[in-house]
């Protein structure tokens, strides 16, 4: 590993989203999603699936401290899935990120009160998981394969760290440090300890985040242990099953323990397998540990898996996870658009993995994937009003199929108010509340721009502070302007990412063509920068038709339409029923205009196409008669950004459309 | 209902298959399938899933008659699915049908010995079902929804009736008459009886077959009761669940009790829903009862359901049942080729339904569907050597998908030696052993030909005996010659079916153009026939490309290739991997030749096509550059009859192929 490539992203506290597309989303998260989700965690959203998250904490607190009464009956018991604890720290993490930009004493008070409840549930030995506190501590860490204790702890670490970083308040962080010490005392390489690791990953990267705060080697060591131990013989999960006598649903299927990425050592894993959120959470942790320990073998596995995902198993919109069964990856070039899973959390996990790969070596492809996911496969998980959510993000829908064919049941055509398994909504919130942390990184004397947003940032380059202000009409237009504020002239390289989708582009400094080199997906502008220097980049944003590799059988003869970073789709609302009968005229001119009143303001595209017409008499099959050909109707097509689909009347939607010239 | 249209098929005893395609299949069934299946029912096929069928009968016989010892241990218990009893009578039925044409004292002795065992298991009150005899008679008829007692009885009636008809031996038939009397005493409209009906149908049509032998009204009445009572409120299966406190897997899903076609009265059912074998078994019984009781409402339901199946839910090869979930129908125009279910038994059940509709009103479409299923969706269920079986018959396979994606797991790319749920193999055997019974029907003074095979038949028309001998090269060529042997000249109409696939055709009598009319899918030749008159029909058999209705999203832009009654496919063995990347040139000339050494002797087709080539550098997605187009390789395509697929190296197969001129 070439440690000279290691780069650090500017922390969220140093990047403020100030305007444009992502500011709108940030404000939606801050003013709408976060308060709404707090109601959801407290089961106060009418008509929504209950969360039971705070219910469980109150009950566990009362069991731990019988003198407390939060109005929760002990006989009610633990409710909801075993991993429901995690929803609170994910919400807290999202809240914390918004507090950096927008202090809010009211919400902070809500958080403090909730933290009090949570900490009251903590056991004297540091343990803190409501499922086992309520159902019996004797069973804790007996089913690490399925029962998500370390997953919940992982999210708690992330939430506690974020809240500490923004508020300086240590209460939850300290509670988590005690919990980690407890975990450290029961899991690890020593003979008398469990040689285990989580069935659902996340704690690996969480401990690395914590280590950045504590600098305590034991936190790094524990993360590394989870990674090194995973998949080693004798397989821990098999041993666990032997002890409990329980079988395992996944182990009996084709995924086996690779559902958990736990069937073989992680360094022997070179393609993405199993659960498509757990996988990239693990791969993110692997990348973190590879970087921190300069582990070439681990890095090679990360690179191979990255390559396997983005070049063989990723949808055009950055979505991953092709199969509902196991919410999992399937195999290379298998990319069904209709029976797809594409969990919102999976796209988020891919963005996490991308950022960690960029930390090891800054390449444009990582920011490309982050951009692709945030615009096209994460944002689709939330409605324009911030109050409804998709767990599954299809690229093609047919309402009757979702209703009447089992293989489409998971494909909803309307976002839900809340989800019984609500991992996605708070995950979306924490991601969009922290986009600033994906914007810039520094490697040596180079300042990299990975994402384009309206924002201000401050960075330390060669000991000097550099302030940057970026303005952009992104994603609607490709004009980006960045102005540096410097005390003194400073020699450094500014390296804005060259998006993979770009057509022609120009780079100017203070209005004059700039000297630059292109390397690894970045424009490198090396010079002595002066106060007020302004870089103006213009990426031409033509509509681009995309084809999928011929090995992708589901997309043969079809095209997808993109413009800049956005993937577009057709909806029934604009184009009528039977989207699968439409052929897009790839030679037709695509026109576009910003429509302020459409879907919160989007650029919609118009083009020509034709639609296969009904047959006379409607026979199910018909012989091709010589000279006879199918009858088509010329139609106008209206394309909207994929992220905005399903915000009007429910109906058909499709991203990949037959093309006329095949 | 117009009773003057009612027609009777010539019984199997009066039709002898003498040569050609179906004689080969008949001999395969007789010499190979039936002996092989007997071994399977006795768990003596190495490497095959055990049946336990005869094991269970021996055990039940020993429990009933403790003095008997068939070498079966009582602690072994009942084994295999709850419906395993049905395999024996289905085997017996198949055997019986072959005995008409080919008496075999050895096999008859085997059957008699097995019947002795079975009858020894019968209870004093007439009851006979090994599952409950072994597991406790107190529970019998408490789970009619799921436990298949009446289904097994239905098959026993059919097997016993067939064996009686060919051998005159009444032992099993009498045993079944006693069992039916017992059923009659516990199920029926009387207040003190169960108002139930089977969860898995078949007994309805079986009782009608029995009624034809016994002329005992109670057999007809019981069948009619099962049909009339089905789906009446209060729903019997709901009441049954209330009593047992058990839930029901299907009732919780989108199929509900319509999985069993039991969610509403049958006369209110106008589309095929639920399980795709049970459904057409019921519809067959409905058609029988509609005919025998002149019930217009019931007939209307049958006609509507028939129309729904063949015009909206049937695959090009006559296969039905689109979904693995519930082995069920889904919805109109939903015809996935790859996640398809298309159980062999489902195609058989459709042929049953077709024949019963033809009995009410002789239309060519019924024989068309029988022909389509026997050549293309039933025959595919069995290997060319008669020893391996498909339960599921896909129209498109990708081995990696079957292995690595859950929605394809049921799609096997190799036939199995035997099946844990082995309804299909004996069903195939009994169908092909009795094809003669689908060949001719008589309505008034008209003799209809529904199927073309090398055979002899005798019929009574207007009180005179007519003998007919048919010779044909079908399905390889469309020449058919039928010669009548008559004592005296006789006025009648001969009505051979005009296949829906026919192109041009000629009809000659004794070498001279015949006078005929076409009506309802039949050629009607009305004349005074003399001894030795020979009708020669020649259906031109060009290769025909078929398109599916534009509402079938899965087949848009694709064609299927047929010739005469046969549907063709491409296999990897002949055409390489990546069949989904092939475009067939619909303008290219298809050539064909009979290849004696290929797949037992078939006409294979050759045509031209092109194949999408790999991309340089193999990116997952690529922007369409102006002027750039996909690169194709010209290729020669080899097509084989679909029924013969998967008899060589396992691999890809596809019926619907992209077409070049879309």
Tab-separated table of N, CA and C in Angstrom, chain A residues 314 317-319 346-348 350-351 368-380 432:
chain	number	residue	atom	x	y	z
A	314	UNK	N	-23.734	-3.911	-10.039
A	314	UNK	CA	-24.366	-2.650	-9.639
A	314	UNK	C	-25.344	-2.164	-10.706
A	317	UNK	N	-28.115	3.005	-11.402
A	317	UNK	CA	-28.323	4.098	-10.446
A	317	UNK	C	-27.535	3.926	-9.152
A	318	UNK	N	-26.588	2.978	-9.159
A	318	UNK	CA	-25.791	2.769	-7.950
A	318	UNK	C	-26.452	1.839	-6.959
A	319	UNK	N	-27.640	1.350	-7.289
A	319	UNK	CA	-28.321	0.412	-6.393
A	319	UNK	C	-27.604	-0.931	-6.419
A	346	UNK	N	-28.632	-0.428	1.243
A	346	UNK	CA	-27.541	-1.045	0.482
A	346	UNK	C	-26.802	0.019	-0.322
A	347	UNK	N	-27.550	0.929	-0.924
A	347	UNK	CA	-26.900	2.015	-1.670
A	347	UNK	C	-26.085	2.887	-0.710
A	348	UNK	N	-26.627	3.097	0.486
A	348	UNK	CA	-25.896	3.870	1.498
A	348	UNK	C	-24.601	3.153	1.861
A	350	UNK	N	-22.889	1.203	0.102
A	350	UNK	CA	-21.922	1.302	-0.993
A	350	UNK	C	-21.219	2.658	-0.971
A	351	UNK	N	-21.976	3.707	-0.622
A	351	UNK	CA	-21.357	5.033	-0.503
A	351	UNK	C	-20.306	5.034	0.619
A	368	UNK	N	-17.546	9.216	-7.948
A	368	UNK	CA	-18.576	8.924	-8.955
A	368	UNK	C	-19.682	8.061	-8.370
A	369	UNK	N	-19.267	7.041	-7.672
A	369	UNK	CA	-20.263	6.111	-7.113
A	369	UNK	C	-21.030	6.790	-5.977
A	370	UNK	N	-20.320	7.581	-5.157
A	370	UNK	CA	-21.038	8.302	-4.096
A	370	UNK	C	-22.087	9.212	-4.724
A	371	UNK	N	-21.684	9.935	-5.766
A	371	UNK	CA	-22.615	10.830	-6.456
A	371	UNK	C	-23.802	10.057	-7.028
A	372	UNK	N	-23.473	8.929	-7.664
A	372	UNK	CA	-24.514	8.107	-8.292
A	372	UNK	C	-25.527	7.643	-7.246
A	373	UNK	N	-25.037	7.190	-6.108
A	373	UNK	CA	-25.957	6.661	-5.084
A	373	UNK	C	-26.779	7.769	-4.448
A	374	UNK	N	-26.140	8.877	-4.079
A	374	UNK	CA	-26.925	9.891	-3.354
A	374	UNK	C	-28.027	10.477	-4.229
A	375	UNK	N	-27.741	10.666	-5.515
A	375	UNK	CA	-28.773	11.241	-6.383
A	375	UNK	C	-29.824	10.223	-6.811
A	376	UNK	N	-29.419	8.972	-6.953
A	376	UNK	CA	-30.273	8.041	-7.697
A	376	UNK	C	-30.760	6.817	-6.951
A	377	UNK	N	-30.067	6.422	-5.900
A	377	UNK	CA	-30.534	5.201	-5.242
A	377	UNK	C	-30.750	5.378	-3.745
A	378	UNK	N	-30.271	6.483	-3.187
A	378	UNK	CA	-30.570	6.774	-1.775
A	378	UNK	C	-31.725	7.767	-1.704
A	379	UNK	N	-31.660	8.808	-2.523
A	379	UNK	CA	-32.708	9.837	-2.489
A	379	UNK	C	-34.069	9.262	-2.881
A	380	UNK	N	-34.038	8.214	-3.721
A	380	UNK	CA	-35.299	7.568	-4.110
A	380	UNK	C	-35.975	6.905	-2.914
A	432	UNK	N	-27.825	12.037	4.459
A	432	UNK	CA	-28.026	13.351	3.848
A	432	UNK	C	-27.687	14.494	4.797
